[in-house]
Amino acid sequence: MRETVHVNLPGRDYDVVIGTGLLAEAGAHIAPLLKRSRVVVISDENVAALHLSPLQEGLRSHGIDSAAMTLPAGEATKSWPHLMTCVDWLLDQKVERGDIVVALGGGVIGDLVGFAAAILRRGVRFVQMPTSLLAQVDSSVGGKTGINARHGKNLIGAFHQPSLVLADVDVLGTLNARDFLAGYGEVVKYGLLGDAAFFEWLEGQGPALAAGDVPARIEAVRRSVQMKADIVARDETEQGERALLNLGHTFCHALEAATGYSDRLYHGEGVAVGCALAFALSARLGLCSQEEPSRVRAHLRAMGMKTDLADIDGDLPGPQALLDLMGQDKKVVNGQLRFVLARGIGDAFVTGDVPPEAVLDVLRDA
């Protein structure tokens, strides 16, 4: 079973191929992009142990040689030192502008390797092979690449579109329940921001997704990617509509900073909490009925996901300190925080007109 979503960016368009068996067939998909029969692959230690050999065998079966490097797993890898390691290794491998760099991993590897490709020789092509649900539905598509800074997440980076995305849903079967559900936070986000029918579908199909239903997983990835691709095609560099994709992220990035980008809170978990808080804030401001945030929380709870600050292990800074952390977010414009709020499920919008006291009240309640 295969689905293909085309990202329509004139001169930089590409396909997102979604289905099973794509690791083994990677060579067939990548070969048409190559000027010479060689690629380089960067992965992390956890992913490489599971998926690097099958990928390299799939490349060899189509006459493509490969060299590979692995990095430590975890959010801390999205940093200056590891970026330098990537770039130095790529130069050691004599990677040319016409070559292909393959990012095999989750969102951390995709963001880091994409950024390394963006700055190497002022731009080298790369292929995303996302191995987490979060990366398949979100971070591998749209060309956002980058690393974190001590001031906040993803503050250093570039827009650099991949040449191809291969989303093999078979690899999702190797994820533990927590990793899978962290990615599910981004899936739910798509229904909440612009597709009420998709959210309703998830309410019915979410348990099957989590249990491993392959057709349901392919459909969830396809619908998420299609929505993102449509938005990116209209607003590639986030001048307007693309900011809707940040639903839940203003809260999320502050919580990630507060937890030190550690395993206390995965990005997708923070997105789920952030979406719940964004709907709570929307209801508090009278933008939507109280039933809407209750429905969001009910579905997240039914899936076994975090919805409140109290669900995050360990101590957190107080509401004011969290609000201060939000001030470092990329979405600040002229010193004013911008939130993605909602008039209802499937009807999100971006605004800077949010009283800080209302945000503090929501944080206190959570």
Short mmCIF file of C-alpha atoms in Angstrom, two decimals:
data_model
loop_
_atom_site.label_atom_id
_atom_site.label_comp_id
_atom_site.label_asym_id
_atom_site.label_seq_id
_atom_site.Cartn_x
_atom_site.Cartn_y
_atom_site.Cartn_z
CA MET A 1 0.00 0.00 0.00
CA ARG A 2 1.51 3.31 -1.10
CA GLU A 3 0.43 6.92 -0.97
CA THR A 4 2.33 9.86 -2.47
CA VAL A 5 1.87 13.49 -1.50
CA HIS A 6 3.42 16.09 -3.79
CA VAL A 7 4.81 19.25 -2.21
CA ASN A 8 4.21 21.86 -4.88
CA LEU A 9 7.03 24.40 -4.64
CA PRO A 10 8.07 25.57 -8.12
CA GLY A 11 11.70 24.66 -8.67
CA ARG A 12 11.92 22.90 -5.31
CA ASP A 13 8.97 20.50 -5.50
CA TYR A 14 9.29 16.93 -4.21
CA ASP A 15 7.31 13.85 -3.30
CA VAL A 16 6.56 12.39 0.11
CA VAL A 17 6.17 8.63 -0.38
CA ILE A 18 4.27 6.90 2.43
CA GLY A 19 3.93 3.14 2.78
CA THR A 20 5.60 -0.12 3.74
CA GLY A 21 8.91 -1.63 2.62
CA LEU A 22 10.52 1.68 1.72
CA LEU A 23 13.82 0.99 3.50
CA ALA A 24 14.42 -1.99 1.22
CA GLU A 25 13.31 -0.03 -1.85
CA ALA A 26 15.16 3.19 -1.00
CA GLY A 27 17.67 2.68 -3.81
CA ALA A 28 14.96 2.62 -6.46
CA HIS A 29 13.54 5.93 -5.22
CA ILE A 30 16.88 7.68 -4.65
CA ALA A 31 18.73 6.49 -7.79
CA PRO A 32 16.98 8.95 -10.16
CA LEU A 33 18.28 11.83 -8.03
CA LEU A 34 21.93 10.78 -8.21
CA LYS A 35 24.71 12.08 -10.43
CA ARG A 36 27.03 9.35 -9.13
CA SER A 37 26.10 6.04 -7.46
CA ARG A 38 26.99 7.04 -3.91
CA VAL A 39 25.22 8.61 -0.95
CA VAL A 40 26.15 9.43 2.63
CA VAL A 41 23.84 8.64 5.54
CA ILE A 42 23.68 10.26 8.96
CA SER A 43 21.64 8.64 11.70
CA ASP A 44 21.58 8.29 15.47
CA GLU A 45 22.82 5.32 17.46
CA ASN A 46 19.36 3.97 18.33
CA VAL A 47 17.95 4.22 14.81
CA ALA A 48 21.13 2.96 13.16
CA ALA A 49 21.10 -0.21 15.26
CA LEU A 50 17.65 -1.05 13.89
CA HIS A 51 17.46 0.40 10.39
CA LEU A 52 20.87 1.35 8.95
CA SER A 53 21.82 -2.11 7.65
CA PRO A 54 18.48 -2.69 5.87
CA LEU A 55 18.77 0.76 4.28
CA GLN A 56 22.33 0.21 3.10
CA GLU A 57 21.37 -3.20 1.71
CA GLY A 58 18.45 -1.59 -0.09
CA LEU A 59 20.86 0.95 -1.60
CA ARG A 60 23.41 -1.73 -2.57
CA SER A 61 20.72 -3.76 -4.35
CA HIS A 62 20.39 -0.81 -6.74
CA GLY A 63 24.13 -0.32 -7.18
CA ILE A 64 24.43 2.60 -4.75
CA ASP A 65 27.42 2.73 -2.39
CA SER A 66 27.01 4.46 0.97
CA ALA A 67 29.04 5.71 3.90
CA ALA A 68 27.37 6.30 7.25
CA MET A 69 27.92 8.20 10.46
CA THR A 70 25.96 7.87 13.70
CA LEU A 71 25.40 10.48 16.38
CA PRO A 72 24.09 10.24 19.94
CA ALA A 73 20.31 10.00 20.23
CA GLY A 74 18.32 12.76 21.92
CA GLU A 75 17.39 16.43 21.67
CA ALA A 76 20.81 17.53 22.94
CA THR A 77 22.27 16.44 19.60
CA LYS A 78 20.62 19.46 17.93
CA SER A 79 23.57 21.65 18.91
CA TRP A 80 26.55 23.54 17.53
CA PRO A 81 29.11 20.82 18.40
CA HIS A 82 27.17 18.09 16.61
CA LEU A 83 26.47 20.36 13.65
CA MET A 84 30.22 20.90 13.31
CA THR A 85 30.76 17.14 13.56
CA CYS A 86 28.27 16.60 10.73
CA VAL A 87 29.76 19.23 8.45
CA ASP A 88 33.34 18.12 9.07
CA TRP A 89 32.42 14.49 8.35
CA LEU A 90 30.57 15.43 5.16
CA LEU A 91 33.63 17.36 4.00
CA ASP A 92 35.85 14.39 4.92
CA GLN A 93 33.58 12.30 2.67
CA LYS A 94 34.14 14.82 -0.15
CA VAL A 95 30.42 15.39 -0.53
CA GLU A 96 29.78 17.56 -3.58
CA ARG A 97 26.90 19.91 -4.28
CA GLY A 98 25.38 17.38 -6.67
CA ASP A 99 25.41 14.54 -4.12
CA ILE A 100 22.67 13.37 -1.77
CA VAL A 101 22.83 13.32 2.02
CA VAL A 102 20.33 10.96 3.67
CA ALA A 103 18.89 11.83 7.08
CA LEU A 104 17.80 8.55 8.68
CA GLY A 105 16.10 9.22 11.99
CA GLY A 106 13.53 11.20 13.86
CA GLY A 107 13.02 14.94 14.05
CA VAL A 108 16.38 15.64 15.71
CA ILE A 109 18.37 13.96 12.93
CA GLY A 110 16.17 15.43 10.21
CA ASP A 111 16.53 18.97 11.53
CA LEU A 112 20.27 18.71 12.20
CA VAL A 113 21.26 16.93 8.99
CA GLY A 114 18.99 19.17 6.92
CA PHE A 115 20.71 22.23 8.38
CA ALA A 116 24.15 20.73 7.72
CA ALA A 117 23.10 20.11 4.11
CA ALA A 118 21.77 23.67 3.86
CA ILE A 119 25.07 25.26 4.83
CA LEU A 120 27.50 22.78 3.26
CA ARG A 121 28.85 24.29 0.04
CA ARG A 122 25.95 26.78 0.28
CA GLY A 123 23.43 24.02 -0.23
CA VAL A 124 23.60 20.27 -0.83
CA ARG A 125 20.56 18.13 -1.63
CA PHE A 126 19.23 15.77 1.01
CA VAL A 127 16.63 13.05 1.45
CA GLN A 128 14.55 12.65 4.58
CA MET A 129 13.91 9.12 5.80
CA PRO A 130 11.89 9.78 8.97
CA THR A 131 11.74 6.91 11.46
CA SER A 132 9.41 8.38 14.08
CA LEU A 133 5.72 9.18 13.72
CA LEU A 134 6.42 12.81 14.64
CA ALA A 135 9.01 13.14 11.89
CA GLN A 136 6.84 11.37 9.31
CA VAL A 137 3.83 13.62 9.83
CA ASP A 138 5.58 16.90 10.55
CA SER A 139 9.26 17.69 10.78
CA SER A 140 10.44 15.85 7.63
CA VAL A 141 8.13 17.91 5.40
CA GLY A 142 8.36 21.63 4.70
CA GLY A 143 12.06 22.40 4.78
CA LYS A 144 12.51 23.72 8.30
CA THR A 145 15.99 22.76 9.50
CA GLY A 146 18.01 23.90 12.47
CA ILE A 147 19.48 23.46 15.91
CA ASN A 148 18.69 24.67 19.42
CA ALA A 149 20.42 27.46 21.33
CA ARG A 150 20.68 28.09 25.05
CA HIS A 151 18.06 30.80 24.49
CA GLY A 152 15.48 28.40 23.09
CA LYS A 153 14.54 25.76 20.55
CA ASN A 154 15.14 25.95 16.79
CA LEU A 155 16.44 29.51 16.96
CA ILE A 156 19.31 28.79 14.54
CA GLY A 157 18.46 27.31 11.16
CA ALA A 158 17.44 27.67 7.55
CA PHE A 159 14.64 26.79 5.17
CA HIS A 160 16.08 24.00 2.99
CA GLN A 161 13.63 21.70 1.24
CA PRO A 162 14.47 18.00 0.88
CA SER A 163 14.60 16.41 -2.57
CA LEU A 164 12.51 13.44 -1.41
CA VAL A 165 10.85 12.09 1.73
CA LEU A 166 10.47 8.33 2.23
CA ALA A 167 8.14 7.59 5.16
CA ASP A 168 8.24 3.83 5.80
CA VAL A 169 5.45 3.09 8.29
CA ASP A 170 6.97 -0.35 8.96
CA VAL A 171 9.61 1.33 11.12
CA LEU A 172 6.88 2.71 13.40
CA GLY A 173 6.47 -0.85 14.69
CA THR A 174 9.86 -0.53 16.40
CA LEU A 175 8.77 2.48 18.47
CA ASN A 176 7.78 2.05 22.08
CA ALA A 177 4.36 3.27 23.15
CA ARG A 178 5.64 6.57 24.54
CA ASP A 179 7.56 7.45 21.36
CA PHE A 180 4.59 6.60 19.16
CA LEU A 181 2.15 8.65 21.22
CA ALA A 182 4.56 11.60 21.26
CA GLY A 183 4.26 11.66 17.48
CA TYR A 184 0.51 11.31 17.77
CA GLY A 185 0.47 14.72 19.44
CA GLU A 186 1.42 16.25 16.07
CA VAL A 187 -1.20 14.16 14.25
CA VAL A 188 -3.97 15.47 16.54
CA LYS A 189 -2.67 19.00 15.95
CA TYR A 190 -3.57 18.80 12.26
CA GLY A 191 -7.18 17.95 13.02
CA LEU A 192 -7.42 20.69 15.61
CA LEU A 193 -5.97 23.44 13.46
CA GLY A 194 -7.87 22.93 10.24
CA ASP A 195 -9.76 19.67 9.73
CA ALA A 196 -12.56 18.86 12.17
CA ALA A 197 -13.48 15.75 10.14
CA PHE A 198 -9.92 14.43 10.57
CA PHE A 199 -10.11 14.99 14.33
CA GLU A 200 -13.40 13.08 14.41
CA TRP A 201 -11.75 10.28 12.39
CA LEU A 202 -8.93 10.17 14.94
CA GLU A 203 -11.40 9.91 17.81
CA GLY A 204 -12.61 6.71 16.19
CA GLN A 205 -9.34 5.35 14.75
CA GLY A 206 -6.80 6.50 17.36
CA PRO A 207 -6.79 3.21 19.31
CA ALA A 208 -6.28 1.22 16.08
CA LEU A 209 -3.41 3.51 15.12
CA ALA A 210 -1.72 2.96 18.47
CA ALA A 211 -2.30 -0.80 18.23
CA GLY A 212 -0.48 -1.02 14.90
CA ASP A 213 -3.18 -0.93 12.22
CA VAL A 214 -1.04 -0.31 9.09
CA PRO A 215 -3.73 1.09 6.75
CA ALA A 216 -4.87 3.46 9.52
CA ARG A 217 -1.29 4.58 10.12
CA ILE A 218 -0.73 5.23 6.41
CA GLU A 219 -3.96 7.23 6.22
CA ALA A 220 -3.08 9.31 9.31
CA VAL A 221 0.36 10.10 7.91
CA ARG A 222 -1.09 10.89 4.47
CA ARG A 223 -3.73 13.28 5.77
CA SER A 224 -1.27 15.03 8.07
CA VAL A 225 1.35 15.40 5.33
CA GLN A 226 -1.22 16.56 2.77
CA MET A 227 -2.42 19.32 5.08
CA LYS A 228 1.13 20.45 5.80
CA ALA A 229 2.12 20.27 2.12
CA ASP A 230 -0.84 22.42 1.11
CA ILE A 231 0.00 25.06 3.71
CA VAL A 232 3.74 25.04 2.91
CA ALA A 233 3.00 25.46 -0.81
CA ARG A 234 1.06 28.64 0.00
CA ASP A 235 3.46 30.00 2.64
CA GLU A 236 6.89 28.35 2.51
CA THR A 237 8.77 30.69 4.87
CA GLU A 238 6.02 31.24 7.45
CA GLN A 239 5.00 34.78 6.60
CA GLY A 240 1.36 34.08 7.43
CA GLU A 241 -0.71 30.90 7.16
CA ARG A 242 2.12 28.47 7.93
CA ALA A 243 2.20 29.82 11.48
CA LEU A 244 -1.01 27.81 12.06
CA LEU A 245 1.20 24.73 12.16
CA ASN A 246 2.56 26.08 15.45
CA LEU A 247 -0.67 25.30 17.30
CA GLY A 248 0.38 24.34 20.83
CA HIS A 249 4.04 25.14 20.17
CA THR A 250 4.33 28.44 22.08
CA PHE A 251 3.45 26.56 25.27
CA CYS A 252 5.39 23.49 24.14
CA HIS A 253 8.71 25.23 23.50
CA ALA A 254 8.59 26.98 26.88
CA LEU A 255 7.94 23.64 28.59
CA GLU A 256 10.77 21.98 26.67
CA ALA A 257 13.15 24.74 27.76
CA ALA A 258 11.90 24.43 31.35
CA THR A 259 12.62 20.69 31.32
CA GLY A 260 16.06 21.16 29.78
CA TYR A 261 15.16 19.47 26.46
CA SER A 262 15.33 16.20 28.35
CA ASP A 263 13.40 12.92 28.41
CA ARG A 264 11.09 14.47 30.98
CA LEU A 265 9.08 15.85 28.08
CA TYR A 266 9.22 14.72 24.46
CA HIS A 267 8.40 17.32 21.81
CA GLY A 268 5.17 15.64 20.76
CA GLU A 269 4.07 15.36 24.37
CA GLY A 270 4.68 19.07 24.75
CA VAL A 271 2.61 19.70 21.61
CA ALA A 272 -0.29 17.72 23.09
CA VAL A 273 -0.11 19.67 26.36
CA GLY A 274 0.28 22.88 24.36
CA CYS A 275 -2.81 22.14 22.24
CA ALA A 276 -4.85 21.45 25.36
CA LEU A 277 -3.64 24.74 26.89
CA ALA A 278 -4.27 26.67 23.64
CA PHE A 279 -7.89 25.48 23.61
CA ALA A 280 -8.23 26.27 27.32
CA LEU A 281 -6.92 29.78 26.62
CA SER A 282 -9.30 30.13 23.66
CA ALA A 283 -12.26 29.21 25.87
CA ARG A 284 -11.11 31.58 28.62
CA LEU A 285 -11.03 34.41 26.06
CA GLY A 286 -14.52 33.52 24.89
CA LEU A 287 -13.39 32.40 21.44
CA CYS A 288 -14.88 28.92 21.68
CA SER A 289 -17.22 27.01 23.96
CA GLN A 290 -15.93 25.17 27.01
CA GLU A 291 -16.99 21.91 25.38
CA GLU A 292 -14.19 22.23 22.81
CA PRO A 293 -11.22 22.06 25.22
CA SER A 294 -13.04 19.33 27.13
CA ARG A 295 -13.31 17.27 23.93
CA VAL A 296 -9.65 17.81 23.11
CA ARG A 297 -8.59 16.70 26.58
CA ALA A 298 -10.94 13.72 26.51
CA HIS A 299 -9.38 12.37 23.31
CA LEU A 300 -5.82 12.93 24.49
CA ARG A 301 -6.65 11.26 27.81
CA ALA A 302 -8.30 8.34 26.01
CA MET A 303 -5.04 7.85 24.11
CA GLY A 304 -3.03 7.92 27.36
CA MET A 305 -1.36 11.26 26.66
CA LYS A 306 -0.32 14.20 28.81
CA THR A 307 -2.69 17.19 28.88
CA ASP A 308 -1.61 19.30 31.88
CA LEU A 309 1.52 20.66 33.49
CA ALA A 310 0.85 18.32 36.41
CA ASP A 311 1.37 15.37 34.05
CA ILE A 312 5.03 16.35 33.50
CA ASP A 313 7.44 14.60 35.87
CA GLY A 314 9.46 16.77 38.23
CA ASP A 315 9.26 20.40 39.21
CA LEU A 316 8.49 23.18 36.75
CA PRO A 317 9.05 26.93 36.99
CA GLY A 318 6.07 29.02 38.05
CA PRO A 319 3.58 30.54 35.60
CA GLN A 320 5.46 33.85 35.29
CA ALA A 321 8.76 32.08 34.59
CA LEU A 322 7.07 29.98 31.90
CA LEU A 323 5.58 33.12 30.36
CA ASP A 324 9.06 34.66 30.32
CA LEU A 325 10.40 31.57 28.50
CA MET A 326 7.72 32.05 25.86
CA GLY A 327 9.23 35.46 25.18
CA GLN A 328 12.21 33.75 23.49
CA ASP A 329 9.96 31.96 21.03
CA LYS A 330 10.52 32.53 17.29
CA LYS A 331 6.90 33.65 17.00
CA VAL A 332 7.50 36.85 18.99
CA VAL A 333 6.89 39.88 16.73
CA ASN A 334 7.88 43.37 17.89
CA GLY A 335 8.24 41.98 21.39
CA GLN A 336 4.68 40.67 21.37
CA LEU A 337 3.89 36.98 21.85
CA ARG A 338 1.82 35.41 19.10
CA PHE A 339 -0.45 32.46 19.83
CA VAL A 340 -2.36 30.05 17.66
CA LEU A 341 -5.86 30.00 19.17
CA ALA A 342 -9.12 28.44 18.01
CA ARG A 343 -12.75 29.32 17.47
CA GLY A 344 -13.43 25.61 17.62
CA ILE A 345 -11.96 22.26 16.58
CA GLY A 346 -10.66 22.67 13.02
CA ASP A 347 -10.81 26.48 13.12
CA ALA A 348 -7.48 27.90 14.31
CA PHE A 349 -6.03 31.37 13.76
CA VAL A 350 -2.93 33.37 14.72
CA THR A 351 -3.16 36.39 17.01
CA GLY A 352 -0.98 38.67 19.10
CA ASP A 353 -3.95 40.05 21.00
CA VAL A 354 -3.68 37.89 24.12
CA PRO A 355 -3.61 39.44 27.62
CA PRO A 356 -0.66 38.03 29.58
CA GLU A 357 -2.89 37.64 32.64
CA ALA A 358 -5.11 35.23 30.73
CA VAL A 359 -2.07 33.11 29.84
CA LEU A 360 -0.96 33.14 33.46
CA ASP A 361 -4.43 32.04 34.59
CA VAL A 362 -4.38 29.09 32.21
CA LEU A 363 -0.90 28.10 33.40
CA ARG A 364 -2.02 28.32 37.03
CA ASP A 365 -5.03 26.11 36.33
CA ALA A 366 -2.87 23.52 34.57
#
